[in-house]
GROMACS .gro file of C-alpha atoms in nm:
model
  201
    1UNK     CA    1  12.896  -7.021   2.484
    2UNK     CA    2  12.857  -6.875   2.834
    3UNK     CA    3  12.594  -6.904   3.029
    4UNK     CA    4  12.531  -6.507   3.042
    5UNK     CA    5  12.564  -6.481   2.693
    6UNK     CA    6  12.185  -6.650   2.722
    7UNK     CA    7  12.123  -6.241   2.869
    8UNK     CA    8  12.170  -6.175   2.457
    9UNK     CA    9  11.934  -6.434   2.325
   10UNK     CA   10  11.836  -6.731   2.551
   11UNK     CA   11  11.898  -7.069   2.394
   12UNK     CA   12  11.824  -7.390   2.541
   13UNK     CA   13  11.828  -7.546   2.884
   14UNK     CA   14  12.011  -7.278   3.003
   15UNK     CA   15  11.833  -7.018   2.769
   16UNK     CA   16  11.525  -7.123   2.986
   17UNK     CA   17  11.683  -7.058   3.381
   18UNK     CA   18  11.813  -6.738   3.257
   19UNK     CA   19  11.420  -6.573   3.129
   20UNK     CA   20  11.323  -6.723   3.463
   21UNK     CA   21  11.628  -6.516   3.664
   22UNK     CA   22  11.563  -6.234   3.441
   23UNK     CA   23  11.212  -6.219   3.508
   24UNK     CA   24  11.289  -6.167   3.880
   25UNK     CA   25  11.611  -6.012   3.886
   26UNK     CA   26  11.521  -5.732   3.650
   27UNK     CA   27  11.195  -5.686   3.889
   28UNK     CA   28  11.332  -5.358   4.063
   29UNK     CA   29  11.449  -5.188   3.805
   30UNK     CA   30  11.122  -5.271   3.576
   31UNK     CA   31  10.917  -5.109   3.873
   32UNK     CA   32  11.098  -4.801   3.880
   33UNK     CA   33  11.106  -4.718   3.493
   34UNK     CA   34  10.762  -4.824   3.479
   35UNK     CA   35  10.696  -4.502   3.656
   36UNK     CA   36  10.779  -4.270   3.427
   37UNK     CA   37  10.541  -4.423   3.169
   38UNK     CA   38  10.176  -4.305   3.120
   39UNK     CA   39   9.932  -4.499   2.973
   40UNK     CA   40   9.546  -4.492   2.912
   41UNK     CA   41   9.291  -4.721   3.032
   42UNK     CA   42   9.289  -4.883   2.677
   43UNK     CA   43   9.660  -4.819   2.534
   44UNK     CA   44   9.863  -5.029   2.274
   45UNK     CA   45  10.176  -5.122   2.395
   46UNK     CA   46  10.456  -5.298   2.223
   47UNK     CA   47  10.742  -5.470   2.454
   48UNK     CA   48  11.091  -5.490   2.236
   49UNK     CA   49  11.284  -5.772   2.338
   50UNK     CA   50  11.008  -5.920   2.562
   51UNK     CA   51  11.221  -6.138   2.710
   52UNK     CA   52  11.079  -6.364   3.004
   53UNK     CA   53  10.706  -6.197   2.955
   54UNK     CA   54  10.697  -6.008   3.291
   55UNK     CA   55  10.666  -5.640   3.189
   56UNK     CA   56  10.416  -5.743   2.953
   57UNK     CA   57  10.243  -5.868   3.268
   58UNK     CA   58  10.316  -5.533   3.423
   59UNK     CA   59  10.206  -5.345   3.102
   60UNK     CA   60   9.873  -5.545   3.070
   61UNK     CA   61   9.808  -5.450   3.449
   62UNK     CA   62   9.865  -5.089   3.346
   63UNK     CA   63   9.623  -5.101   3.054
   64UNK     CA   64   9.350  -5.296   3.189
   65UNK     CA   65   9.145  -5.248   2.882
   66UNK     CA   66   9.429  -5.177   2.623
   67UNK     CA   67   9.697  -5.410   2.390
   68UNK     CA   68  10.006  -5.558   2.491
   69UNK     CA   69  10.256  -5.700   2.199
   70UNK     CA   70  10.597  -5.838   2.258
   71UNK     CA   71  10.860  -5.886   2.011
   72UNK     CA   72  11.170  -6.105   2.104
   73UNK     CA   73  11.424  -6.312   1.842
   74UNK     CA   74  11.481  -6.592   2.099
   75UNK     CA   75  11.220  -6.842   2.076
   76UNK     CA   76  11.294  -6.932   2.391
   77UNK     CA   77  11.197  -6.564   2.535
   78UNK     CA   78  10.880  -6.578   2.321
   79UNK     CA   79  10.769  -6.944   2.452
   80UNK     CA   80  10.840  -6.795   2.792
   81UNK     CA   81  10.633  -6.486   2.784
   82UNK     CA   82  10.339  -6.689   2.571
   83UNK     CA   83  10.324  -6.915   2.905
   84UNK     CA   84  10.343  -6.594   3.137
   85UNK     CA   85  10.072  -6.425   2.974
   86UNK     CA   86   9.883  -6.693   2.873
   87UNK     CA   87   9.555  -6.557   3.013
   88UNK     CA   88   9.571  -6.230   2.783
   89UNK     CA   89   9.668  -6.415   2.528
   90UNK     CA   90   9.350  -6.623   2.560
   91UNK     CA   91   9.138  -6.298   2.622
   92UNK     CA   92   9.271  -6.134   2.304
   93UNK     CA   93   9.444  -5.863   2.473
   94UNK     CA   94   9.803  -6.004   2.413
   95UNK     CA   95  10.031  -6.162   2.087
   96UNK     CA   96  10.407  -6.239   2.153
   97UNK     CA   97  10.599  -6.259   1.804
   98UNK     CA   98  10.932  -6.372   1.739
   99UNK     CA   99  11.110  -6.060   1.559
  100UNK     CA  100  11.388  -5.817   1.550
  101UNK     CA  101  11.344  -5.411   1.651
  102UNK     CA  102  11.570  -5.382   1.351
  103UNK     CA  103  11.247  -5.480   1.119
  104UNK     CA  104  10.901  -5.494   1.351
  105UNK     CA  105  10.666  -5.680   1.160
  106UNK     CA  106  10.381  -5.412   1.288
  107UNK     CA  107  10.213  -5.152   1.067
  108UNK     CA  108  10.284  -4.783   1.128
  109UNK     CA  109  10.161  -4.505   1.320
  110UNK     CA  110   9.986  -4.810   1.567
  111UNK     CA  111  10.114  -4.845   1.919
  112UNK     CA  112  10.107  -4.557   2.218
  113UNK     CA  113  10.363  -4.665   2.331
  114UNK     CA  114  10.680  -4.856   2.283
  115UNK     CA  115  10.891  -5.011   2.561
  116UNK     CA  116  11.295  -5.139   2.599
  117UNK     CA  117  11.368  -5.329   2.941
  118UNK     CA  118  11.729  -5.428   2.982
  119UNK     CA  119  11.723  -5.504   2.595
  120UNK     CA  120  11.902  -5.142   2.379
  121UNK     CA  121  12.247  -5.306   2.485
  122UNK     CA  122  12.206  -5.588   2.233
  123UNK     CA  123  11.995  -5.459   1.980
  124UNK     CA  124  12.218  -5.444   1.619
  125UNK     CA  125  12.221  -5.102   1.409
  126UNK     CA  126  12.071  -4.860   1.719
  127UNK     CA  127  12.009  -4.589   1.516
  128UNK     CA  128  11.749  -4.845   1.271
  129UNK     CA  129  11.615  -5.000   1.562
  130UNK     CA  130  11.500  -4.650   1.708
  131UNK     CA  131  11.368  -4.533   1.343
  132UNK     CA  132  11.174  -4.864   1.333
  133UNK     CA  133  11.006  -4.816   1.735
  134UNK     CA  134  10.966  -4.451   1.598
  135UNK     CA  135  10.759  -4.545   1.238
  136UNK     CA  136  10.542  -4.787   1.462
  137UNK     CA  137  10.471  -4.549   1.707
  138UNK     CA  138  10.176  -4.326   1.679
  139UNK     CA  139  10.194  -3.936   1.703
  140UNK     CA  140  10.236  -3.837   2.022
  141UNK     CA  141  10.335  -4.156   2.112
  142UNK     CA  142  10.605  -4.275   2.388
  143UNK     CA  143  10.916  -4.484   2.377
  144UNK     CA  144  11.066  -4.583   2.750
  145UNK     CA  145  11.374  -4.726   2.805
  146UNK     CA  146  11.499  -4.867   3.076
  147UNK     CA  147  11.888  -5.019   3.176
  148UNK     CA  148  12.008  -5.142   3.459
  149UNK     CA  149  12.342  -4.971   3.350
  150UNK     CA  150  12.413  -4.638   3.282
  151UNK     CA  151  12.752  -4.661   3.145
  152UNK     CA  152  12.882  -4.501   3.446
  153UNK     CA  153  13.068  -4.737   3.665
  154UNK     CA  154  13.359  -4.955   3.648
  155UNK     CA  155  13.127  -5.283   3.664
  156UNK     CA  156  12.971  -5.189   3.309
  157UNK     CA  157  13.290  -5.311   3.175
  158UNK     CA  158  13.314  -5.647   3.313
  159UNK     CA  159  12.971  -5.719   3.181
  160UNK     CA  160  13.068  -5.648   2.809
  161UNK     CA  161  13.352  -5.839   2.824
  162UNK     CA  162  13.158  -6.187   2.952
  163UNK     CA  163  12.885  -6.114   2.751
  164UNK     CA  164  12.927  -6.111   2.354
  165UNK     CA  165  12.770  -5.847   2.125
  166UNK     CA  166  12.668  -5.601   2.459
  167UNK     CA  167  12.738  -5.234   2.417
  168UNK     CA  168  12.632  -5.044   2.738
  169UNK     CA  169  12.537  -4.706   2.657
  170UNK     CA  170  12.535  -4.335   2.809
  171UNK     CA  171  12.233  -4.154   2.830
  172UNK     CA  172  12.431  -3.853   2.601
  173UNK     CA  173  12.459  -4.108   2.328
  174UNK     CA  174  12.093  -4.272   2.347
  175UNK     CA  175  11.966  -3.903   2.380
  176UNK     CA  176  12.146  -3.839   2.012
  177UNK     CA  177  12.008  -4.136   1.860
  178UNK     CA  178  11.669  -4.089   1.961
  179UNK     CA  179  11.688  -3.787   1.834
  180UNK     CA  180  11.822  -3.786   1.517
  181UNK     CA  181  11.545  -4.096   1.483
  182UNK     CA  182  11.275  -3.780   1.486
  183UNK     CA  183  11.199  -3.810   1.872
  184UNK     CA  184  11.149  -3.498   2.085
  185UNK     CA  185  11.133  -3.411   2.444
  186UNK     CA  186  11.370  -3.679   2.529
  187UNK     CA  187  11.381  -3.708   2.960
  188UNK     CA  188  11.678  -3.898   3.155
  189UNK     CA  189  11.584  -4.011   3.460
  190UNK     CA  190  11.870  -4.185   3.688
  191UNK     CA  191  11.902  -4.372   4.014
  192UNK     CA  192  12.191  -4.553   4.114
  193UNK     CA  193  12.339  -4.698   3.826
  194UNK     CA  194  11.963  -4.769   3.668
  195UNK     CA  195  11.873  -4.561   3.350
  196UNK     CA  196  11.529  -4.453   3.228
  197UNK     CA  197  11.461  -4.239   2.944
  198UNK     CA  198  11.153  -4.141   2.828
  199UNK     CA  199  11.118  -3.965   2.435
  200UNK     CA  200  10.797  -3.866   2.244
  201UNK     CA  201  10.716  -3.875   1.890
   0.00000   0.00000   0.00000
């Protein structure tokens, strides 16, 4: 196994430098998506494929009073964001689960919002996934995505060929599974190569 195949799900030693690089090097393009999502004082948020913990940091910050979950099926993403966010955790205001978006062990009809950082690439059977984020979604309620690749340029190949199991997307085709999920109002938002797209319930 590479060492960016750890991008898909982190395992061991080097499982553990990669949630740290990711944490950091996904930082920008976090930020940027993160703008496009609102959010009430006391919102429920669910993070799908949590990875290192950091947007859960970011999502907590946004929802000072409010719920921050995160889902991720590498234990060593979910030991990574438990340490991050210990402090919520503590306070009651965050869980991290080890799951898959393909079967989220939450009830329906619960979160406000459901967010996908650098994680859609990877997850198996898209169109369950998004029916899944869609049944535990409340009405009304927003999903954001957000890739640092669009699908657009020539370097979105060479990443699917190191990394195993990583199918880069085009806004056109996440736009048609959203939709056919039941999801409305779906918004593309693009900047360089980054990716954010924003759909409602």
């Amino acid at each position: 196994m590479s060492f960016f195949e750890n991008t898909r799900k982190p395992v061991g030693l080097g499982g553990k430098i990669m949630v740290a690089m990711m944490n950091l090097g996904h930082s920008p393009v976090a930020r940027w998506g993160l703008c496009f999502l609102e959010l009430t004082l006391d919102a429920k948020v669910l993070d799908c494929g949590c990875g290192g913990g950091a947007n859960i940091k970011r999502l907590l910050k946004k929802c000072p009073e409010g719920i921050v979950k995160g889902i991720d099926y590498s234990p060593v993403s979910v030991e990574k964001s438990k340490k991050v966010n210990e402090a919520a955790i503590a306070e009651g205001r965050c869980t991290v689960l080890q799951g898959s978006v393909a079967d989220i062990i939450f009830a329906g009809d619960w979160f406000d919002a459901v967010t996908a950082f650098e994680t859609v690439y990877f997850w198996p059977d898209l169109p369950q996934c998004f029916r899944e984020v869609y049944r535990v979604l409340k009405p009304g309620g927003t999903l954001l995505i957000c890739n640092e690749s669009n699908g657009d340029t020539d370097k979105d190949k060479k990443w699917t060929e190191i990394i195993g199991g990583m199918t880069i997307y085009k806004d056109a085709e996440l736009k048609t599974y959203l939709e056919q999920a039941g999801f409305h109002n779906v918004q593309i938002h693009k900047k360089k190569s980054w990716l954010c797209i924003t759909a409602w319930k």
